[in-house]
Amino acid sequence: MQKKKSQLALARRNKLLVRFASALDRGTVNGYVLDIGPQFFLIALVSDGLRPNGFQCYRLADIRKLQVPDKFARFHEAVLKKRGIRFPKKPRVDVSSLEKLLRTANRAFPLVTIHREKIDEGACWIGRVVDLGSGRVTLLEIGPDASWDNELETYRLSEITRVDFGGDYENALQLIGGRKYQHAVDLIWNPSSPRKAK
């Protein structure tokens, strides 16, 4: 674990493009390390199409096959430079604990995605954090059709293996469904509210 943290710290300090695999997912991840906490670290994702695609936070314990730098870094960075894409700024997200990560990501971004890969490998849950405490997080979730759920869902923090925000998919859901968020909140907390979605 300490060796991984040292490699990630080197990548962060020298702004090196890294690649790694997760023990809980297929494929590899490519991006820039922006912050490292005791359990999770923050990466600015570079997509397979060599464009920025939001931010992801992985557990240090799940990292496998870490390359610092990525063996194709020179080519990838040349493409990013040609496209005028600069080194990503760190968002105002705190990775010192999972609770702080979720709270600050929820404050900084309109939608937060959680993964519980040991519970359901192929699924993710996207929405707004509405409560956090006692080892649990409560979300008001938005579906793949950009409609908000009518009920809240609560998950154990111990089950969360990854947190994403600011990616193309979250942004697309927010673009279509974001304005209806307050209406969904009103219906949950005050079911008799006559307020209509705009």
Coordinates of C-alpha atoms in Angstrom, one line a residue:
M1 CA 0.0 0.0 0.0
Q2 CA 2.8 2.4 0.9
K3 CA 4.5 1.8 -2.4
K4 CA 1.3 2.6 -4.3
K5 CA 0.9 5.8 -2.3
S6 CA 4.4 6.8 -3.0
Q7 CA 4.0 6.2 -6.8
L8 CA 0.7 8.2 -6.8
A9 CA 2.4 11.0 -4.9
L10 CA 5.2 11.1 -7.4
A11 CA 2.6 11.3 -10.2
R12 CA 0.7 14.1 -8.5
R13 CA 3.9 16.1 -7.8
N14 CA 5.2 15.8 -11.3
K15 CA 1.9 15.9 -13.1
L16 CA 2.4 12.5 -14.7
L17 CA -0.3 10.7 -16.6
V18 CA -1.0 7.4 -15.0
R19 CA -2.8 4.1 -15.8
F20 CA -4.0 1.4 -13.5
A21 CA -6.6 -1.3 -13.2
S22 CA -9.1 -1.8 -10.4
A23 CA -9.4 -5.2 -8.7
L24 CA -13.2 -4.7 -8.8
D25 CA -13.7 -3.6 -12.5
R26 CA -12.6 -4.6 -15.9
G27 CA -10.4 -2.5 -18.1
T28 CA -8.0 0.2 -17.1
V29 CA -8.2 3.9 -16.0
N30 CA -6.1 6.7 -17.4
G31 CA -5.7 10.1 -15.9
Y32 CA -4.0 12.6 -13.6
V33 CA -3.7 12.2 -9.8
L34 CA -5.0 15.3 -8.1
D35 CA -5.2 14.3 -4.4
I36 CA -4.5 11.3 -2.2
G37 CA -6.3 10.4 1.1
P38 CA -5.9 7.6 3.6
Q39 CA -8.5 5.4 1.8
F40 CA -9.4 7.1 -1.6
F41 CA -7.5 9.1 -4.2
L42 CA -8.8 11.5 -6.7
I43 CA -8.1 11.2 -10.4
A44 CA -9.0 13.5 -13.4
L45 CA -10.1 10.9 -15.9
V46 CA -8.8 11.0 -19.5
S47 CA -11.2 9.0 -21.7
D48 CA -10.4 6.4 -24.3
G49 CA -11.0 9.2 -26.8
L50 CA -8.3 11.3 -25.1
R51 CA -10.5 13.9 -23.7
P52 CA -11.3 14.9 -20.1
N53 CA -14.2 13.1 -18.6
G54 CA -14.8 14.2 -15.1
F55 CA -13.3 12.9 -11.8
Q56 CA -13.2 9.5 -10.1
C57 CA -12.2 8.5 -6.6
Y58 CA -10.8 4.9 -6.2
R59 CA -9.9 3.1 -3.1
L60 CA -6.1 2.7 -2.8
A61 CA -6.6 -1.0 -1.7
D62 CA -8.2 -1.8 -5.1
I63 CA -5.4 -0.5 -7.4
R64 CA -3.6 -3.0 -9.5
K65 CA -1.0 -2.7 -12.4
L66 CA -0.2 0.9 -11.6
Q67 CA 2.0 2.6 -14.4
V68 CA 3.7 5.9 -13.4
P69 CA 3.8 7.3 -16.0
D70 CA 1.4 5.5 -18.4
K71 CA 3.6 3.9 -21.1
F72 CA 1.6 5.8 -23.8
A73 CA 1.8 9.1 -21.9
R74 CA 3.9 11.0 -24.5
F75 CA 1.4 10.3 -27.2
H76 CA -1.7 11.0 -25.1
E77 CA -0.3 14.3 -23.8
A78 CA 0.7 15.3 -27.3
V79 CA -3.0 14.8 -28.3
L80 CA -4.3 16.7 -25.3
K81 CA -1.9 19.6 -26.1
K82 CA -2.9 19.7 -29.7
R83 CA -6.5 19.9 -28.6
G84 CA -5.7 22.8 -26.2
I85 CA -6.6 20.8 -23.1
R86 CA -4.6 22.0 -20.1
F87 CA -3.7 20.1 -16.9
P88 CA -6.9 19.8 -14.9
K89 CA -7.5 21.9 -11.8
K90 CA -8.3 20.1 -8.6
P91 CA -12.0 20.5 -7.7
R92 CA -12.9 21.6 -4.2
V93 CA -13.3 18.0 -3.0
D94 CA -11.8 16.6 0.3
V95 CA -10.6 13.0 0.2
S96 CA -9.5 12.8 3.8
S97 CA -12.5 10.6 4.6
L98 CA -15.4 9.0 2.6
E99 CA -17.9 11.2 4.5
K100 CA -16.0 14.4 3.5
L101 CA -15.5 13.2 0.0
L102 CA -19.3 12.7 -0.5
R103 CA -20.2 15.9 1.3
T104 CA -17.7 18.1 -0.6
A105 CA -18.3 16.4 -4.0
N106 CA -22.1 17.0 -3.5
R107 CA -21.4 20.7 -2.8
A108 CA -19.1 21.1 -5.8
F109 CA -21.0 19.1 -8.4
P110 CA -24.7 18.8 -9.2
L111 CA -24.6 15.0 -9.3
V112 CA -22.6 12.3 -7.5
T113 CA -22.2 8.7 -8.6
I114 CA -21.5 5.9 -6.1
H115 CA -20.4 2.4 -6.9
R116 CA -20.8 -0.7 -4.7
E117 CA -19.0 -3.2 -6.8
K118 CA -18.9 -5.9 -4.2
I119 CA -22.6 -5.8 -3.9
D120 CA -23.5 -5.2 -7.6
E121 CA -20.6 -5.2 -9.9
G122 CA -22.3 -3.7 -12.9
A123 CA -24.4 -1.0 -11.3
C124 CA -24.0 2.6 -10.1
W125 CA -26.3 5.0 -8.3
I126 CA -26.4 8.7 -9.3
G127 CA -28.1 11.6 -7.5
R128 CA -27.8 14.2 -4.8
V129 CA -26.7 13.5 -1.2
V130 CA -29.5 14.5 1.1
D131 CA -28.2 13.0 4.3
L132 CA -24.9 11.7 5.6
G133 CA -24.1 10.2 9.0
S134 CA -24.0 7.1 11.2
G135 CA -22.1 5.2 8.5
R136 CA -24.7 5.7 5.9
V137 CA -25.4 8.0 2.9
T138 CA -28.9 8.9 1.6
L139 CA -29.4 9.8 -2.0
L140 CA -32.2 11.3 -4.0
E141 CA -31.5 9.4 -7.2
I142 CA -31.9 10.3 -10.9
G143 CA -32.6 7.6 -13.4
P144 CA -31.2 6.8 -16.9
D145 CA -34.2 8.8 -18.4
A146 CA -33.2 11.9 -16.3
S147 CA -36.3 11.6 -14.1
W148 CA -35.9 11.9 -10.3
D149 CA -37.1 9.1 -8.0
N150 CA -40.0 9.5 -5.7
E151 CA -38.3 7.9 -2.7
L152 CA -34.9 8.3 -1.0
E153 CA -32.4 5.4 -0.9
T154 CA -29.8 4.8 1.8
Y155 CA -26.6 2.9 1.5
R156 CA -23.8 1.9 3.9
L157 CA -20.6 3.8 3.5
S158 CA -18.7 0.6 4.0
E159 CA -20.1 -0.8 0.8
I160 CA -19.0 2.2 -1.4
T161 CA -15.9 1.3 -3.5
R162 CA -15.8 4.3 -5.9
V163 CA -17.2 7.8 -6.2
D164 CA -17.5 9.7 -9.5
F165 CA -18.6 13.3 -10.4
G166 CA -18.4 15.8 -13.2
G167 CA -18.3 13.2 -16.1
D168 CA -20.1 13.4 -19.4
Y169 CA -22.9 11.1 -18.3
E170 CA -23.6 13.0 -15.0
N171 CA -23.5 16.2 -17.0
A172 CA -26.0 14.8 -19.5
L173 CA -28.4 13.8 -16.8
Q174 CA -28.1 17.2 -15.1
L175 CA -28.7 19.0 -18.4
I176 CA -32.1 17.3 -18.9
G177 CA -33.3 16.5 -15.4
G178 CA -31.5 19.0 -13.2
R179 CA -34.2 21.7 -13.2
K180 CA -36.8 19.2 -11.8
Y181 CA -34.7 18.4 -8.7
Q182 CA -36.5 20.8 -6.4
H183 CA -39.9 19.5 -7.5
A184 CA -38.7 15.9 -6.6
V185 CA -37.5 17.1 -3.2
D186 CA -40.9 18.9 -2.6
L187 CA -42.8 15.7 -3.4
I188 CA -40.7 13.6 -0.9
W189 CA -40.7 16.0 2.0
N190 CA -44.2 17.4 1.3
P191 CA -46.3 15.0 -0.7
S192 CA -49.3 17.3 -0.7
S193 CA -47.3 20.1 -2.3
P194 CA -49.1 21.5 -5.4
R195 CA -45.9 22.6 -7.0
K196 CA -45.4 21.4 -10.6
A197 CA -42.1 20.6 -12.4
K198 CA -41.0 23.4 -14.8

